[in-house]
Coordinates of N, CA and C in Angstrom, one line a residue:
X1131 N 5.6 131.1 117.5 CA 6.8 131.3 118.3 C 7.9 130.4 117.9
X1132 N 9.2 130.3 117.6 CA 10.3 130.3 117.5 C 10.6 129.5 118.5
X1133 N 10.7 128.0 118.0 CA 12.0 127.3 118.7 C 13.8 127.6 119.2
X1134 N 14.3 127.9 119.8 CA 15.9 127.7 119.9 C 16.2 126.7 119.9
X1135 N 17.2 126.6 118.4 CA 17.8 125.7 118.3 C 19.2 125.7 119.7
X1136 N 19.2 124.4 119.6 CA 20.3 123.8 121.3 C 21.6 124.4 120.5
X1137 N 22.4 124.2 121.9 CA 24.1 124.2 121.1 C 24.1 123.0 122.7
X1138 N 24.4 121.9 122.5 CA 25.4 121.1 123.2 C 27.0 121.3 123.1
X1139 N 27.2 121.0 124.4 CA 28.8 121.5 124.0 C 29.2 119.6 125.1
X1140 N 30.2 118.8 124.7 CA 30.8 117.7 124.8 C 32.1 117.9 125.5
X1141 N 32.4 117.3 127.2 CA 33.6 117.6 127.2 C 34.6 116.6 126.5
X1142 N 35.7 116.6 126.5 CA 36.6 115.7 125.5 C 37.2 114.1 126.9
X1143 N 37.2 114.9 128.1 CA 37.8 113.5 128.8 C 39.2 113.7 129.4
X1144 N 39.8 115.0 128.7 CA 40.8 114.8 128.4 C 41.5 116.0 129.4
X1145 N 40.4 116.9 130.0 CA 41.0 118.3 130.7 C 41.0 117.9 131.9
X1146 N 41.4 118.9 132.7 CA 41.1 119.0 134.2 C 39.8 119.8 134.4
X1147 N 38.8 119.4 135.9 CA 38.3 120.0 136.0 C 38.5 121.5 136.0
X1148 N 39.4 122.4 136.6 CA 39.0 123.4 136.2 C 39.2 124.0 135.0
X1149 N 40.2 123.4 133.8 CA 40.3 124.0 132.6 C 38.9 123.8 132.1
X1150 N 37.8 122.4 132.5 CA 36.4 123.0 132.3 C 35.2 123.4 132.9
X1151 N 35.3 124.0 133.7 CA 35.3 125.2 134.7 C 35.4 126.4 133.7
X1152 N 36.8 126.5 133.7 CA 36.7 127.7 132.7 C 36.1 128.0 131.5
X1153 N 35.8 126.6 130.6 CA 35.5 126.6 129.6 C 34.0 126.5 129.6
X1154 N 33.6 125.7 130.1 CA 32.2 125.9 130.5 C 31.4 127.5 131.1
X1155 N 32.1 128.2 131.9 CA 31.6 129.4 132.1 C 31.0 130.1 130.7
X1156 N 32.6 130.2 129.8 CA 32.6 131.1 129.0 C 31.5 130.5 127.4
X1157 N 31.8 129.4 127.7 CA 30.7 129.1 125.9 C 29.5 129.1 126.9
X1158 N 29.1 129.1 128.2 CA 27.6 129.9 128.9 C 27.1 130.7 128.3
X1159 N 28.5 132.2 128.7 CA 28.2 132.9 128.4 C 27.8 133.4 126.8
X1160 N 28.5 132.0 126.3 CA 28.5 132.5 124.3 C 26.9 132.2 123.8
X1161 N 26.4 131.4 124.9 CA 25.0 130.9 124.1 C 24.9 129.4 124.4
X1162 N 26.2 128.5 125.0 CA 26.3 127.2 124.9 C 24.0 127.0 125.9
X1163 N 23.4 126.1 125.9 CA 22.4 125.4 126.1 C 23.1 124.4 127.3
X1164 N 23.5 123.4 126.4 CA 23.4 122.3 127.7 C 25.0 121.8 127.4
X1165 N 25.6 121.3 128.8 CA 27.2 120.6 128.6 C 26.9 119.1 129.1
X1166 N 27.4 118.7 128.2 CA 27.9 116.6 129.0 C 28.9 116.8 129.1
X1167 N 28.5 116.5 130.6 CA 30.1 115.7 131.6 C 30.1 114.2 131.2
X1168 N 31.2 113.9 129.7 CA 31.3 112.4 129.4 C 33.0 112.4 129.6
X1169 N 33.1 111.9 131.1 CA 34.0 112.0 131.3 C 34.3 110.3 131.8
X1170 N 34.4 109.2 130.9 CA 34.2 108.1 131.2 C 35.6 107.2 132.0
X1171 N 36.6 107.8 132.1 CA 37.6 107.1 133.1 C 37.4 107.3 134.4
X1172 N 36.1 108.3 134.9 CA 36.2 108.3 136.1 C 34.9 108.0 137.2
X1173 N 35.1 108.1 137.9 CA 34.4 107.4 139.0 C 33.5 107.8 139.2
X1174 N 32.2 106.9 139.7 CA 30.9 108.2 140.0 C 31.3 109.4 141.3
X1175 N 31.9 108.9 142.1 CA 31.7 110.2 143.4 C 33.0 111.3 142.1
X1176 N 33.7 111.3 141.4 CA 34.4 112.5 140.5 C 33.6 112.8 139.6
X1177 N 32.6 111.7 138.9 CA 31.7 112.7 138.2 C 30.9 113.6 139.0
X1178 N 30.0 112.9 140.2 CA 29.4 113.8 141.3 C 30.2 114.9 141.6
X1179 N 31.6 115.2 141.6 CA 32.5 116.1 142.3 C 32.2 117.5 141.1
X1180 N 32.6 116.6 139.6 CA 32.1 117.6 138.8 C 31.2 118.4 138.5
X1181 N 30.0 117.5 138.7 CA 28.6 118.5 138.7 C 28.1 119.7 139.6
X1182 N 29.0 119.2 141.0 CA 28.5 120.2 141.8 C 29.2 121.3 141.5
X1183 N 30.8 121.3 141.3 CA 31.9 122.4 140.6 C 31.4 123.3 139.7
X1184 N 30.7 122.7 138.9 CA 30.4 123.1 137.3 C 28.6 124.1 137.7
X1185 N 28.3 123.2 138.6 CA 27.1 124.3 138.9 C 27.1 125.6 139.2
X1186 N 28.8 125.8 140.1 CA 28.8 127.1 140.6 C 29.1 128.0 139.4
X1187 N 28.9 127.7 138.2 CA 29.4 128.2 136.8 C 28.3 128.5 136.0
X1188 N 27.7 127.2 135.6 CA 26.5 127.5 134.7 C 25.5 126.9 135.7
X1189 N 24.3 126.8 135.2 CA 23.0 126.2 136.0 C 23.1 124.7 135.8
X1190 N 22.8 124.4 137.1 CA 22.4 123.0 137.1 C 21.9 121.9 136.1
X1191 N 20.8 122.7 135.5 CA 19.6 122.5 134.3 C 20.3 122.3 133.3
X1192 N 21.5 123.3 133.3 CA 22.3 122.8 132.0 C 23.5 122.1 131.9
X1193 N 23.4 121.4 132.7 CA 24.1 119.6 132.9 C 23.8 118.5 132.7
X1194 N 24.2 117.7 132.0 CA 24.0 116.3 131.8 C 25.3 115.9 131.7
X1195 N 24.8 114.6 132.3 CA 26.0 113.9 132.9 C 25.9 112.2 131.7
X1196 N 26.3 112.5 131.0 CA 27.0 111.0 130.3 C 27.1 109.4 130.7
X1197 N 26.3 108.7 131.0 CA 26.4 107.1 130.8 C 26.1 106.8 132.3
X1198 N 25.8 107.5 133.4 CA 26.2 107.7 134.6 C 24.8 108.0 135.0
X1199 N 23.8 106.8 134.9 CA 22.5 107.8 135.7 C 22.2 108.1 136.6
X1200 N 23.5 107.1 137.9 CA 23.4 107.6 139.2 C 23.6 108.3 139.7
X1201 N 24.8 109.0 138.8 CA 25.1 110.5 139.3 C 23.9 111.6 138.8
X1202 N 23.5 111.6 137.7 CA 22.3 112.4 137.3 C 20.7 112.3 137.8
X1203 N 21.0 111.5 138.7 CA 19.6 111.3 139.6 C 20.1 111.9 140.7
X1204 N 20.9 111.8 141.4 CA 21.6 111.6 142.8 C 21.7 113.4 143.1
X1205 N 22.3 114.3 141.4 CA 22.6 115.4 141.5 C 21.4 116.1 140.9
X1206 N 20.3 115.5 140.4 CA 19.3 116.4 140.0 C 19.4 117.5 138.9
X1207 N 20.8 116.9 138.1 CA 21.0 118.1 136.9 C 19.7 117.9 135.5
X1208 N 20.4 118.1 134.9 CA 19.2 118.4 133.3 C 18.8 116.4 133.0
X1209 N 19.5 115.9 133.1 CA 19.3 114.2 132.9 C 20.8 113.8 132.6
X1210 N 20.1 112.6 131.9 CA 21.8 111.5 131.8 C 21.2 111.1 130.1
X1211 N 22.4 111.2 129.7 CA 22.9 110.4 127.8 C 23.2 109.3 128.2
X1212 N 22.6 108.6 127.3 CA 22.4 107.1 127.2 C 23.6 106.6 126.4
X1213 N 24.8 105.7 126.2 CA 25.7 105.5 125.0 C 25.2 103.9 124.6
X1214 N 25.6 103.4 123.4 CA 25.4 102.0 123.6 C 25.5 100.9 124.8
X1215 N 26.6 101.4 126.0 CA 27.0 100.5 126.7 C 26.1 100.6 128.0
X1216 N 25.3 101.7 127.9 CA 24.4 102.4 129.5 C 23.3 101.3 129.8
X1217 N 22.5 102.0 130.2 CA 21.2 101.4 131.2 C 20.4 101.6 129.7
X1218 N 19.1 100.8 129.5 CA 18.1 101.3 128.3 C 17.5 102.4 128.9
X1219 N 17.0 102.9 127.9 CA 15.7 103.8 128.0 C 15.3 104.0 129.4
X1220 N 14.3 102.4 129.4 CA 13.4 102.5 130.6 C 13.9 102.0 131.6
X1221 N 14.9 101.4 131.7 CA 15.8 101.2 132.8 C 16.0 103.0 134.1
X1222 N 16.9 103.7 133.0 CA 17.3 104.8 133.6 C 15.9 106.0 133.9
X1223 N 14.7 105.6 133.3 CA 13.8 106.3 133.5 C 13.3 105.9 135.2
X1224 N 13.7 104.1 135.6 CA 13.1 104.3 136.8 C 14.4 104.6 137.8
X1225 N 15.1 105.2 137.3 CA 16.2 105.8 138.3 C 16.2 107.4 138.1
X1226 N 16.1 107.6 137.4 CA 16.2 109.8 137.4 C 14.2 110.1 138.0
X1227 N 14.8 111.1 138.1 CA 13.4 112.0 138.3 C 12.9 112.2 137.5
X1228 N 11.2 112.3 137.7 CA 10.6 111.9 136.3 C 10.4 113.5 135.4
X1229 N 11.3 114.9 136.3 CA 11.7 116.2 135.5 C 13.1 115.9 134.5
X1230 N 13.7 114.8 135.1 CA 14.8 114.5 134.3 C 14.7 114.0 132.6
X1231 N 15.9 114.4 131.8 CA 15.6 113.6 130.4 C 16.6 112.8 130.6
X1232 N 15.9 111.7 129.1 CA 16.9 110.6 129.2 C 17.3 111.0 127.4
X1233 N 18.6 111.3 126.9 CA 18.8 111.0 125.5 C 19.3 110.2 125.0
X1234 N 20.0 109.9 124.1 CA 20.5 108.5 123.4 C 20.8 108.8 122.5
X1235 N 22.3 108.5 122.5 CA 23.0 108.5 120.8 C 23.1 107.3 119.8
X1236 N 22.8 107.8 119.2 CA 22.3 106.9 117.5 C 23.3 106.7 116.7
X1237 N 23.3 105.7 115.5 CA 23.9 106.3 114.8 C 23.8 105.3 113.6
X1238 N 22.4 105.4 113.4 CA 21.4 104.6 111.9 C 19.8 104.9 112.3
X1239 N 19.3 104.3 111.2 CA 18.1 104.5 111.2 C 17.5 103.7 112.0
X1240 N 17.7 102.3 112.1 CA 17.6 101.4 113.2 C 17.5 101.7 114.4
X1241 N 18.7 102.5 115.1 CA 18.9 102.8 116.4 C 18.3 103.8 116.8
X1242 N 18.0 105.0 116.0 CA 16.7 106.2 116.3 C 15.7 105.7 116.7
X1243 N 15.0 104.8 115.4 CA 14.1 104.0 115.4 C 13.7 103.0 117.2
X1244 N 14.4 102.5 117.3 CA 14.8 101.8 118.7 C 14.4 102.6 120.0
X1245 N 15.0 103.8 119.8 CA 15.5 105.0 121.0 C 14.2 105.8 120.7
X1246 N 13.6 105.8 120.1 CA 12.1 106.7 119.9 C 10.9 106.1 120.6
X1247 N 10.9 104.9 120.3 CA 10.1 103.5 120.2 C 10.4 103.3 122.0
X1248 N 11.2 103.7 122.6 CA 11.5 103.1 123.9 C 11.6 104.6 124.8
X1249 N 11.2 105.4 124.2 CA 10.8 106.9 125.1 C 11.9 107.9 125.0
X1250 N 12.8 108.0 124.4 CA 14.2 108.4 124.3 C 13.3 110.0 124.6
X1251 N 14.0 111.5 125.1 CA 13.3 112.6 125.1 C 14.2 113.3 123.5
X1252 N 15.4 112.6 123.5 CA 16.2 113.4 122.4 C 17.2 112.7 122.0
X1253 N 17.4 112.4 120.8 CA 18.4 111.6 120.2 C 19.8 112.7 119.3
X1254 N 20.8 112.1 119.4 CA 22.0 112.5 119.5 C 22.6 111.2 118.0
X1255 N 22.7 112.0 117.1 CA 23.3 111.5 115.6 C 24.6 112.0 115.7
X1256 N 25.5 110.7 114.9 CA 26.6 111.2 114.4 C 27.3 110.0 114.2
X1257 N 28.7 110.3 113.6 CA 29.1 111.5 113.2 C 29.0 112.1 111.6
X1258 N 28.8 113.0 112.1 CA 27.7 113.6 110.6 C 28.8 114.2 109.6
X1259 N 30.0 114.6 109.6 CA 31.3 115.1 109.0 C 32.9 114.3 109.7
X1260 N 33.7 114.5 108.7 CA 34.6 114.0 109.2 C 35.3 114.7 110.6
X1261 N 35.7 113.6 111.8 CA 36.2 114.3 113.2 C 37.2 113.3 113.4
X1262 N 37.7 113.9 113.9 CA 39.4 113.9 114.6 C 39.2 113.0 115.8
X1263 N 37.8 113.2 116.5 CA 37.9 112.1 117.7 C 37.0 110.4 116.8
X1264 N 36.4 110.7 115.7 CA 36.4 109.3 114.9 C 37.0 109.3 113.5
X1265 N 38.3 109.2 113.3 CA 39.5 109.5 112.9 C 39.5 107.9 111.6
X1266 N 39.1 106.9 112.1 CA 38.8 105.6 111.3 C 37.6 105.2 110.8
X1267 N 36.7 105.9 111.2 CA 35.2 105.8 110.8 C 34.5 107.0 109.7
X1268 N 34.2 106.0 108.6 CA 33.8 107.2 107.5 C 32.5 107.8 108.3
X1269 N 32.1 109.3 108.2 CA 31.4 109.7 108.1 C 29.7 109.6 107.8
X1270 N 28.7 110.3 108.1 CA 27.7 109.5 107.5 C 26.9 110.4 106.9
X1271 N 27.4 111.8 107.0 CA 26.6 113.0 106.4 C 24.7 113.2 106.4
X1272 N 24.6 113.6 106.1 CA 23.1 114.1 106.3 C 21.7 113.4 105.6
X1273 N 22.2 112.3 104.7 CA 21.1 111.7 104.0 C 20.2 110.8 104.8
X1274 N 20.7 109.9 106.0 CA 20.1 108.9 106.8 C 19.6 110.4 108.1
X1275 N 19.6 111.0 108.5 CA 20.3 112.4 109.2 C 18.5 112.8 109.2
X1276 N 18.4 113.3 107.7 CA 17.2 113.7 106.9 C 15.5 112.7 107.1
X1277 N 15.9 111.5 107.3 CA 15.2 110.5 107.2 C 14.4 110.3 108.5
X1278 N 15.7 110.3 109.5 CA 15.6 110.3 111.0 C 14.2 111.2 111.2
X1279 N 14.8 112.3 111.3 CA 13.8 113.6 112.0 C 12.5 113.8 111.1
X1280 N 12.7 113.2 109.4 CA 11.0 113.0 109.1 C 10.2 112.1 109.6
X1281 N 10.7 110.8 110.2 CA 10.2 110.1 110.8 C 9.2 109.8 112.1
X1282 N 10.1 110.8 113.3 CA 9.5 111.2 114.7 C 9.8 112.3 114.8
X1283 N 9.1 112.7 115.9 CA 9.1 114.2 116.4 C 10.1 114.7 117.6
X1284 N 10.9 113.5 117.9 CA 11.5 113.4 118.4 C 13.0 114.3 118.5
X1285 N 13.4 115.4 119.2 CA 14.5 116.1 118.9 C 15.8 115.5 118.6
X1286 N 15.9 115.8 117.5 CA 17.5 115.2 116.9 C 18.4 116.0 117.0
X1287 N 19.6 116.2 117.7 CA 20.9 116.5 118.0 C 22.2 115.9 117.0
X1288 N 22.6 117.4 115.8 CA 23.9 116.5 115.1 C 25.4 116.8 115.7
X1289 N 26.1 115.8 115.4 CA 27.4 115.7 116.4 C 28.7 115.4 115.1
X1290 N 29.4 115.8 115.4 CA 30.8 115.1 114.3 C 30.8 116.1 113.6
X1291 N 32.0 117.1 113.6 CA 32.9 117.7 112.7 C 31.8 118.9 112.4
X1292 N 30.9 119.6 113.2 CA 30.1 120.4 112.8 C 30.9 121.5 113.0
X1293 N 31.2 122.5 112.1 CA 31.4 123.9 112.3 C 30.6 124.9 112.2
X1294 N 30.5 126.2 112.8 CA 29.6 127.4 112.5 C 29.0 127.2 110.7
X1295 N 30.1 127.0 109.7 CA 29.8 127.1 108.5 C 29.2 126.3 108.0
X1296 N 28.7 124.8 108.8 CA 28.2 124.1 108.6 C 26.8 123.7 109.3
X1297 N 26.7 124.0 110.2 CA 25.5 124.3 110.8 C 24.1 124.5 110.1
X1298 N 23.8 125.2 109.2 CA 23.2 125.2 108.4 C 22.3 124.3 107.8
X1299 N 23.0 123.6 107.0 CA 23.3 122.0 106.4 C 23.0 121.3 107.6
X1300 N 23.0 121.2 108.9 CA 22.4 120.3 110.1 C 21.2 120.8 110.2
X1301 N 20.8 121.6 110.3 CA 19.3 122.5 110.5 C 18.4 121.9 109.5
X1302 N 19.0 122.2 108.5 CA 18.3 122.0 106.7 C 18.0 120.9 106.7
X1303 N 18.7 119.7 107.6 CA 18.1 117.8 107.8 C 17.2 117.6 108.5
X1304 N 16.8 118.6 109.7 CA 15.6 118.7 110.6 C 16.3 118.5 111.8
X1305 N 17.7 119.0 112.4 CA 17.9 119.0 113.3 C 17.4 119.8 114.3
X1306 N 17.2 119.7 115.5 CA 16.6 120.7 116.2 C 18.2 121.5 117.4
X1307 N 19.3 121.0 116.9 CA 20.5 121.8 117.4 C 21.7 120.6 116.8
X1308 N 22.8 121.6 117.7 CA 24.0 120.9 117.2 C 24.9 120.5 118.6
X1309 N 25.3 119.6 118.6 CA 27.0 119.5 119.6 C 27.9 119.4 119.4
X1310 N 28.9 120.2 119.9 CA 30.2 120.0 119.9 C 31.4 120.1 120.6
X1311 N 32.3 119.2 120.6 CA 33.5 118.6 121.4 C 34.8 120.1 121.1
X1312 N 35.5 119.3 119.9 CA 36.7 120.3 119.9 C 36.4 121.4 119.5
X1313 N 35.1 121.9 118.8 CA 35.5 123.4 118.3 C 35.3 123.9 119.4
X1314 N 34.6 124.1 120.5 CA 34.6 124.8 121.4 C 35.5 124.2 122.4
X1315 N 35.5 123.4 123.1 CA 36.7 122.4 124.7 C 38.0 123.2 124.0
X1316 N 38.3 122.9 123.0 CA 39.5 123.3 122.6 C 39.8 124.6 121.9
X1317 N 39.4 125.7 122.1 CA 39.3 126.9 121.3 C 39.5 127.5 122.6
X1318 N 40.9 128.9 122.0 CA 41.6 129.5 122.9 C 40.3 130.5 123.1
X1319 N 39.3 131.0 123.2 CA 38.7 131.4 124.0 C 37.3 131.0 123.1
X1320 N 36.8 130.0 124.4 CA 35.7 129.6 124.3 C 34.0 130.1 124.4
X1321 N 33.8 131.3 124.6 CA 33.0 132.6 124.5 C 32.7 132.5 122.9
X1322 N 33.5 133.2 122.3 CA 33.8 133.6 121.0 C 33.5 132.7 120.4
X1323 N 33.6 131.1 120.7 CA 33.7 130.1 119.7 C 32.2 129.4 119.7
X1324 N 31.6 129.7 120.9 CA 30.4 129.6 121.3 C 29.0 130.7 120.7
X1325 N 29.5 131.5 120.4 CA 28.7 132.8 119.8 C 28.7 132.5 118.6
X1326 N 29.9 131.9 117.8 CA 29.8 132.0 116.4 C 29.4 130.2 116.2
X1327 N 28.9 129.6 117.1 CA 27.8 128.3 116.5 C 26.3 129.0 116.9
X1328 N 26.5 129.8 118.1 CA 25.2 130.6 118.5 C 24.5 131.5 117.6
X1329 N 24.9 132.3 116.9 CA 25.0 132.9 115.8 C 24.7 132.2 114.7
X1330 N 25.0 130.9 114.5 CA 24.7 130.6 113.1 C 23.4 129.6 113.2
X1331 N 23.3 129.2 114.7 CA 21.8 128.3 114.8 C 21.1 129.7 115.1
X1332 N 20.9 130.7 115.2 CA 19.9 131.8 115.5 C 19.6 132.5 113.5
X1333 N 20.5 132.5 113.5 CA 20.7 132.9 112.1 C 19.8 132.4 110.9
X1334 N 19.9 130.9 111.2 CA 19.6 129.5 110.3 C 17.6 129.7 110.7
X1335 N 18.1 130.1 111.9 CA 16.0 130.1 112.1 C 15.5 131.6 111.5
X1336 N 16.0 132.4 111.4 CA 15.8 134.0 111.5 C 15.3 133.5 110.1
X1337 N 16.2 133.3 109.1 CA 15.8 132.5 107.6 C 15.0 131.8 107.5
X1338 N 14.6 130.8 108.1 CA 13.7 129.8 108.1 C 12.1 130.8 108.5
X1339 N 12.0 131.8 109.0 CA 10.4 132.4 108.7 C 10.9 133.5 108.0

């Protein structure tokens, strides 16, 4: 049987809730998997305000809430992403429910390494192509990327400057999905832009048997 590959979709920080509201419905409906609410200027009772908003949209299950594990215990969504500056591993494990996941973004072999070794359920690489929200930071492409996912069994998530046409080439390193910020948050209709990453992680496996 056939894994589905994820599509994470990243909010930017930058909208109002309801322009993601809106946006969230519609890459639902495209295929999006799971959304992070990493909306780090704001407060836990506004991230709590968001989660409950965004439920009436997509499912619960497919929420995670970003750096914030109080709110992702408190609201019972999909889990909380770990960033460098969060709770560890096992810290946030004795705060969420033990249905909840905990992920963690990486971004070397060291820090996978670290995040696997300390229970991580899914690790979050990047940035894998050049992006516009890491604008001064070269790239790190898919050779360390490759290494990662031979290593543990651990689901690896690639992030940075992924497009539909490149998707592929994330798959092909052992990704088990992709995330992304602006091609979708920012694409005048977010459905469409969500079908055509949906489309190319469904595509990428259809090939692969």
């Amino acid at each position: 049987m056939r894994t589905r590959k994820q599509l994470h979709v990243i909010t930017s920080g930058k909208q109002s809730l309801e322009s993601v509201m809106r946006m969230a419905e519609a890459a639902y409906a495209g295929g999006m998997d799971f959304l992070h609410i990493r909306e780090k200027q704001r407060t836990a009772k506004e991230c709590m305000d968001w989660v409950r908003a965004l439920a009436n949209v997509v499912p619960l299950s497919a929420l995670v809430v970003n750096d914030r594990v109080d709110v992702s215990a408190a609201s019972g969504c999909a889990g909380a992403h770990l960033a460098y500056h969060s709770l560890s591993v096992g810290d946030a494990r004795r705060v969420l429910q033990p249905e909840q996941k905990v992920g963690r973004s990486v971004h070397s072999y060291e820090e996978a390494e670290q995040a696997a070794e300390a229970g991580a359920d899914y690790l979050l690489y990047g940035h894998i192509y050049p992006s516009a929200s890491k604008p001064n930071l070269a790239p790190r492409g898919t050779f360390e990327l490759a290494k990662i996912t031979a290593a543990w069994t651990i689901p690896v998530i690639g992030l940075g400057g992924i497009t539909p046409e490149r998707t592929g080439e994330v798959l092909a390193a052992g990704c088990a999905g992709v995330a992304v910020l602006s091609g979708i948050t920012n694409a005048t209709d977010a459905k469409l832009a969500a079908l055509a990453y949906r489309e190319a992680l469904d595509r990428w496996e259809g090939n692969a048997r």
